[in-house]
Amino acid sequence: MERRYPNIGKLALLISISQFLGILLNGILGLFPAGLIGSGSRGQKFHILQYIRQSLNLPYKEGGFWSDAGSFTGQEFAMAFLMITTLVIAIIGLRQRESIDGPSKMSADSQREQLESGQVSVSRPGGLS
């Protein structure tokens, strides 16, 4: 059986998994990217929106790149919403299509046997019985 939308489903599943890992490792545990890049330490989560705003020379909050992990902020709620949405898309896209079977062609001998045994009835023209 083939899938409904395999490419879209795989991409959506990849996005959903990455969002789940982002929430788990960054938002809840504070393991990645804290301590590996930037000035954050273990147990702190990185706020990507502040970094993007600074990179685009938009107003941003000083010292707002890092905060304590474990508490949900708008970033984690947005990631959870994106994760759930892409997971639903992945489930729909990777679902198997129903197989459509056409009518099977029976041999003349098997049709004759069914007619003689009474499994198939022949009605009169016009629907009168």
CSV table of C-alpha atoms in Angstrom, one decimal:
chain,number,residue,atom,x,y,z
A,1,MET,CA,0.0,0.0,0.0
A,2,GLU,CA,1.2,3.5,-0.6
A,3,ARG,CA,1.0,6.5,1.6
A,4,ARG,CA,-1.1,9.6,1.0
A,5,TYR,CA,1.5,12.3,1.0
A,6,PRO,CA,4.8,10.7,1.9
A,7,ASN,CA,7.2,13.7,1.3
A,8,ILE,CA,5.0,16.2,3.2
A,9,GLY,CA,4.5,13.6,6.0
A,10,LYS,CA,8.2,12.9,6.4
A,11,LEU,CA,9.1,16.6,6.4
A,12,ALA,CA,6.3,17.4,9.0
A,13,LEU,CA,7.5,14.5,11.2
A,14,LEU,CA,11.1,15.8,11.0
A,15,ILE,CA,9.9,19.3,12.1
A,16,SER,CA,7.8,17.8,14.9
A,17,ILE,CA,10.7,15.7,16.3
A,18,SER,CA,13.0,18.7,16.1
A,19,GLN,CA,10.5,20.9,18.0
A,20,PHE,CA,10.1,18.1,20.7
A,21,LEU,CA,13.8,17.9,21.1
A,22,GLY,CA,14.1,21.7,21.3
A,23,ILE,CA,11.5,21.8,24.0
A,24,LEU,CA,13.0,19.0,25.9
A,25,LEU,CA,16.7,19.8,25.7
A,26,ASN,CA,16.5,23.6,25.7
A,27,GLY,CA,13.3,24.6,27.5
A,28,ILE,CA,13.0,21.9,30.2
A,29,LEU,CA,16.5,20.5,30.8
A,30,GLY,CA,18.6,23.5,29.7
A,31,LEU,CA,21.3,21.1,28.2
A,32,PHE,CA,21.6,22.4,24.6
A,33,PRO,CA,22.8,25.0,23.5
A,34,ALA,CA,23.6,26.2,27.0
A,35,GLY,CA,27.2,25.7,27.9
A,36,LEU,CA,28.2,24.9,24.4
A,37,ILE,CA,27.7,28.2,22.6
A,38,GLY,CA,27.4,31.7,23.9
A,39,SER,CA,27.6,32.8,27.5
A,40,GLY,CA,24.9,30.6,29.0
A,41,SER,CA,25.7,27.8,31.5
A,42,ARG,CA,24.0,24.4,32.1
A,43,GLY,CA,20.5,24.7,33.3
A,44,GLN,CA,19.7,27.8,31.2
A,45,LYS,CA,17.6,28.0,28.1
A,46,PHE,CA,18.4,30.1,25.0
A,47,HIS,CA,15.8,32.6,23.6
A,48,ILE,CA,16.2,32.5,19.9
A,49,LEU,CA,13.8,35.5,19.3
A,50,GLN,CA,16.1,37.9,21.1
A,51,TYR,CA,19.1,36.6,19.1
A,52,ILE,CA,17.3,37.1,15.8
A,53,ARG,CA,16.2,40.6,16.9
A,54,GLN,CA,19.8,41.5,17.7
A,55,SER,CA,21.0,40.1,14.4
A,56,LEU,CA,18.5,42.2,12.5
A,57,ASN,CA,19.3,45.3,14.4
A,58,LEU,CA,15.8,45.5,15.9
A,59,PRO,CA,15.2,46.5,19.5
A,60,TYR,CA,15.8,43.7,21.9
A,61,LYS,CA,16.0,43.1,25.6
A,62,GLU,CA,19.5,43.3,27.0
A,63,GLY,CA,20.4,40.2,28.9
A,64,GLY,CA,17.3,38.4,27.5
A,65,PHE,CA,19.2,35.7,25.7
A,66,TRP,CA,19.4,33.3,28.7
A,67,SER,CA,17.0,32.4,31.4
A,68,ASP,CA,16.5,29.5,33.9
A,69,ALA,CA,15.2,26.3,32.3
A,70,GLY,CA,12.1,24.5,33.5
A,71,SER,CA,9.6,27.3,33.2
A,72,PHE,CA,7.5,27.6,30.1
A,73,THR,CA,7.6,30.9,28.2
A,74,GLY,CA,6.0,32.0,25.0
A,75,GLN,CA,8.8,30.4,23.1
A,76,GLU,CA,8.0,26.9,24.4
A,77,PHE,CA,4.3,27.3,23.9
A,78,ALA,CA,4.9,28.4,20.3
A,79,MET,CA,7.2,25.4,19.8
A,80,ALA,CA,4.6,23.1,21.3
A,81,PHE,CA,1.9,24.5,19.0
A,82,LEU,CA,4.1,24.0,16.0
A,83,MET,CA,5.0,20.5,17.2
A,84,ILE,CA,1.4,19.4,17.5
A,85,THR,CA,0.4,20.9,14.2
A,86,THR,CA,3.2,19.3,12.3
A,87,LEU,CA,2.5,16.0,14.1
A,88,VAL,CA,-1.1,16.0,12.9
A,89,ILE,CA,0.1,16.8,9.3
A,90,ALA,CA,2.6,13.9,9.6
A,91,ILE,CA,0.0,11.5,10.7
A,92,ILE,CA,-2.3,12.4,7.8
A,93,GLY,CA,0.5,12.4,5.3
A,94,LEU,CA,2.0,9.1,6.4
A,95,ARG,CA,-1.4,7.3,6.6
A,96,GLN,CA,-1.8,4.5,4.2
A,97,ARG,CA,-4.3,4.9,1.4
A,98,GLU,CA,-7.2,2.6,1.2
A,99,SER,CA,-6.8,0.1,-1.6
A,100,ILE,CA,-9.5,0.2,-4.3
A,101,ASP,CA,-10.1,-3.2,-5.8
A,102,GLY,CA,-11.9,-3.3,-9.2
A,103,PRO,CA,-14.4,-5.9,-10.2
A,104,SER,CA,-12.8,-9.3,-10.8
A,105,LYS,CA,-13.4,-11.0,-14.1
A,106,MET,CA,-14.8,-14.5,-13.6
A,107,SER,CA,-14.5,-17.2,-16.1
A,108,ALA,CA,-17.5,-18.4,-18.1
A,109,ASP,CA,-17.4,-21.8,-16.3
A,110,SER,CA,-17.5,-20.3,-12.8
A,111,GLN,CA,-20.3,-17.9,-13.8
A,112,ARG,CA,-22.3,-20.9,-15.2
A,113,GLU,CA,-21.7,-22.9,-12.0
A,114,GLN,CA,-22.9,-20.0,-9.8
A,115,LEU,CA,-26.0,-19.6,-12.0
A,116,GLU,CA,-26.8,-23.3,-11.8
A,117,SER,CA,-26.3,-23.5,-8.1
A,118,GLY,CA,-28.6,-20.5,-7.5
A,119,GLN,CA,-26.0,-18.2,-6.0
A,120,VAL,CA,-26.8,-15.7,-8.7
A,121,SER,CA,-30.3,-14.9,-9.9
A,122,VAL,CA,-31.4,-13.5,-13.3
A,123,SER,CA,-34.3,-11.1,-13.2
A,124,ARG,CA,-36.6,-10.3,-16.1
A,125,PRO,CA,-36.1,-7.2,-18.2
A,126,GLY,CA,-37.8,-4.1,-16.8
A,127,GLY,CA,-37.4,-5.2,-13.2
A,128,LEU,CA,-40.5,-7.4,-13.1
A,129,SER,CA,-40.1,-10.7,-11.3
